[in-house]
XYZ file of C-alpha atoms in Angstrom:
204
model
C -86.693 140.742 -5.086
C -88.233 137.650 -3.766
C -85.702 136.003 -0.522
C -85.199 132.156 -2.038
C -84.579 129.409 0.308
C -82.268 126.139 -0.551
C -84.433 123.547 -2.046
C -84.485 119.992 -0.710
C -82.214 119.110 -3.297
C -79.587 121.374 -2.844
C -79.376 120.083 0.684
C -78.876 116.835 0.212
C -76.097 117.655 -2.611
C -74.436 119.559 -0.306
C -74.850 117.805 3.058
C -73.160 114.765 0.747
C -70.473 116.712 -0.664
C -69.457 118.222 2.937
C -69.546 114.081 3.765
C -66.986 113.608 1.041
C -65.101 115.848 2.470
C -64.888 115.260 5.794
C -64.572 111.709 5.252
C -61.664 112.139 3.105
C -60.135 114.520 5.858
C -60.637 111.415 7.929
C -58.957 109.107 5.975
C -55.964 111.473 5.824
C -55.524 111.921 9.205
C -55.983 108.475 9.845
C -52.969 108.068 7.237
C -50.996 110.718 8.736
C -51.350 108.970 12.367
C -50.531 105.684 11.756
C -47.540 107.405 9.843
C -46.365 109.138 13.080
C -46.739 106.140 15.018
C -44.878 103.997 12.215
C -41.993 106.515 12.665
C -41.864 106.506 16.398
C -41.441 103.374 16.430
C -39.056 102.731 14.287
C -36.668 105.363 15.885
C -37.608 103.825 19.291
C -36.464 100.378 17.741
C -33.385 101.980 16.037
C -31.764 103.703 19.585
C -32.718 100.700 21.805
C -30.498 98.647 18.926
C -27.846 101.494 18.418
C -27.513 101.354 22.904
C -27.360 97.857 22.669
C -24.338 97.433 20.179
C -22.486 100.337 21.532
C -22.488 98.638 24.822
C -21.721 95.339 23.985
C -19.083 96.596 21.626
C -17.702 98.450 24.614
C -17.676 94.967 26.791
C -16.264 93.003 24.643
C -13.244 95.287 23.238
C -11.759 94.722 27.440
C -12.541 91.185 26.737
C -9.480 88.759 26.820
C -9.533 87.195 23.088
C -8.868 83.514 24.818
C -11.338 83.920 27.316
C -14.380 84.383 24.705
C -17.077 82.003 24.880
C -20.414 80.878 23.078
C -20.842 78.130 21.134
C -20.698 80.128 18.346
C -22.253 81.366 16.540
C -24.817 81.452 19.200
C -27.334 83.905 21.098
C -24.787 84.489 24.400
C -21.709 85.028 25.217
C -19.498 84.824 27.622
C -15.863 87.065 28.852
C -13.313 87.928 30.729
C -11.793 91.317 31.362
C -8.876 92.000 33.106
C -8.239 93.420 36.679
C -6.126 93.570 40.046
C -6.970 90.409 40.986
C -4.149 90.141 43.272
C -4.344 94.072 44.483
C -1.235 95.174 43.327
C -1.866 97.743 41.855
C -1.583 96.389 38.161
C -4.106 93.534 36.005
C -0.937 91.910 35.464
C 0.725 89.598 38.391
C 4.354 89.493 39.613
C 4.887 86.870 37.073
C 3.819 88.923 34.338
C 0.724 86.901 33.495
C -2.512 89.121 32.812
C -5.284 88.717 35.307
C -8.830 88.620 34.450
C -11.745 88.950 36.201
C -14.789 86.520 36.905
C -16.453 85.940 33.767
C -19.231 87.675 32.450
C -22.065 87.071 29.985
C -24.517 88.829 27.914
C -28.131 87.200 27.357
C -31.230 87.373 27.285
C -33.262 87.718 30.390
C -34.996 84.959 30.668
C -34.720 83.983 33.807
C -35.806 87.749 35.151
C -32.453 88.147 36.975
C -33.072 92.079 37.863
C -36.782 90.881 38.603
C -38.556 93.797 36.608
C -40.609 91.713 34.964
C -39.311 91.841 30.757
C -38.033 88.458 30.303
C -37.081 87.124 26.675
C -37.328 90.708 24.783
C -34.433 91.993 27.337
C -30.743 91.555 26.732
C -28.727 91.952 29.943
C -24.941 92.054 30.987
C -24.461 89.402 33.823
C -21.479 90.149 36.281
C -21.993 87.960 39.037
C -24.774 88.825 40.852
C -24.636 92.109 39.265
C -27.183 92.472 36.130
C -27.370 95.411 33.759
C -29.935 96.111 30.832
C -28.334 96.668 27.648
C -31.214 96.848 25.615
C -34.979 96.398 25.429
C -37.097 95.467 22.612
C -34.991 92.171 21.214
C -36.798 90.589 18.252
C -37.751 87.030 19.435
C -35.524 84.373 18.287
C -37.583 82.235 15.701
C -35.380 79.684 14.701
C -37.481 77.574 17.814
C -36.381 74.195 15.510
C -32.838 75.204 15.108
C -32.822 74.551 11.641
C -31.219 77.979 10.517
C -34.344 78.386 8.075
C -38.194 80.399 9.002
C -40.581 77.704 9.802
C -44.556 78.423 8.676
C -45.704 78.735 12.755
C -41.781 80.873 13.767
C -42.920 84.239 11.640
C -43.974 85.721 14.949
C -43.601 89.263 14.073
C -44.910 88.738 10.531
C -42.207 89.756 8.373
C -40.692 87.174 6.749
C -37.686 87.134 7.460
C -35.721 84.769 10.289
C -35.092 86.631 13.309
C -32.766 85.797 15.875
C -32.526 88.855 18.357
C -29.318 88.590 19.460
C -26.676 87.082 17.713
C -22.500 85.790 18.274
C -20.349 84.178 15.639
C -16.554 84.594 15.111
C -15.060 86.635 12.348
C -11.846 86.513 12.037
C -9.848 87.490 15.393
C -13.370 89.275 16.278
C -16.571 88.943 17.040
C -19.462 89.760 14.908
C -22.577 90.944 16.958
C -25.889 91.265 15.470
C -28.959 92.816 17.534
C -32.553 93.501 16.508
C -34.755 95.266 18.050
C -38.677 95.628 17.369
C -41.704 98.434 18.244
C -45.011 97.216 17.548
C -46.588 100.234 16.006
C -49.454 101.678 18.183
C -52.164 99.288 19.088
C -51.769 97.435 15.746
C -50.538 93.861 14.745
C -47.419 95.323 12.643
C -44.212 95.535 13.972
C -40.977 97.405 12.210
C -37.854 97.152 13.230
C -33.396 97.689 12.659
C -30.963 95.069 12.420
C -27.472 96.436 13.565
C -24.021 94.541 13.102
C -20.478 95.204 13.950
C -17.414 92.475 14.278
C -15.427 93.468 17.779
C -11.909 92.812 18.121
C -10.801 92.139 21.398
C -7.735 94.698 22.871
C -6.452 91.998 25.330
């Protein structure tokens, strides 16, 4: 029996199917990545938003009710908590009044008060000269105009939707707190992101 080599022909055929192939392996890893990365991101944006609200919920349930405030609905707010003001012991003085604290106010950083550098997509607790990060990641606010509606140059993270990062408007005896938070995924121009909301009702 005569040994046969592969024709010319039956190269090429093959060499191109085995092309195919690996070019459609390609494309499904490429797929599958920006998948992954679509996913990270999205849970990264999701526990920034969940820390966020669970510590401003936490603030502003020791908030005194009358000492809340914005304008609201607005992108701050500030608090008062009570304390031993007077060191006796108690947040309530000898005339039975309740005693509250300097006031406090949640923001964004904008100013770089703890000097790391994240300015507008940071939303820090301000206690004095005391500051504390509650969250990074804020969606930029992109109602620039104020005129409550998405202006054709305020999309900045392309979605389509009116953004406002941080949010504060009254609700009844509460507050209702909205916070978004954003992950651009990979090195890519699309962001996702979670919108979280709770109404706070003040104990004191």
């Amino acid at each position: 029996m005569k040994n046969q080599g592969f024709t010319l022909l039956e190269v090429m055929v093959s060499v191109a199917i085995l092309g195919i192939v690996m070019g459609m392996l390609f494309a499904l890893s490429q797929t599958l990545n920006r998948t992954a990365m679509g996913q990270d991101a999205k849970i990264t944006a999701q526990d920034e938003a969940r820390q966020g609200l669970e510590l401003i919920v936490n603030q502003l349930r020791q908030a005194a009710s009358a000492s809340l405030a914005g304008p609201f609905p607005g992108p701050s707010i500030s608090y008062r908590v009570a304390g031993d003001v007077d060191g006796n012991g108690s947040a309530v003085d000898i005339s039975g009044a309740l005693e509250l604290l300097p006031a406090r106010t949640i923001r964004r950083d904008t100013d770089d008060l703890n000097g790391d550098r994240e300015t507008v997509g940071q939303l820090v607790l301000v206690d004095g000269a005391n500051v504390r990060v509650l969250t990074n990641g804020l969606m930029p606010n992109e109602d620039v105009d104020a005129s409550n509606t998405l202006g054709a140059t305020e999309d900045t993270n392309f979605n389509r939707r009116l953004d406002r990062g941080i949010w504060f408007e009254r609700a009844g005896q509460g507050i209702r707190v909205t916070i978004q938070t954003q992950r651009r995924v990979g090195a890519q121009r699309q962001f996702v992101g979670t919108t979280l909301t709770e109404i706070v009702t003040p104990r004191n």
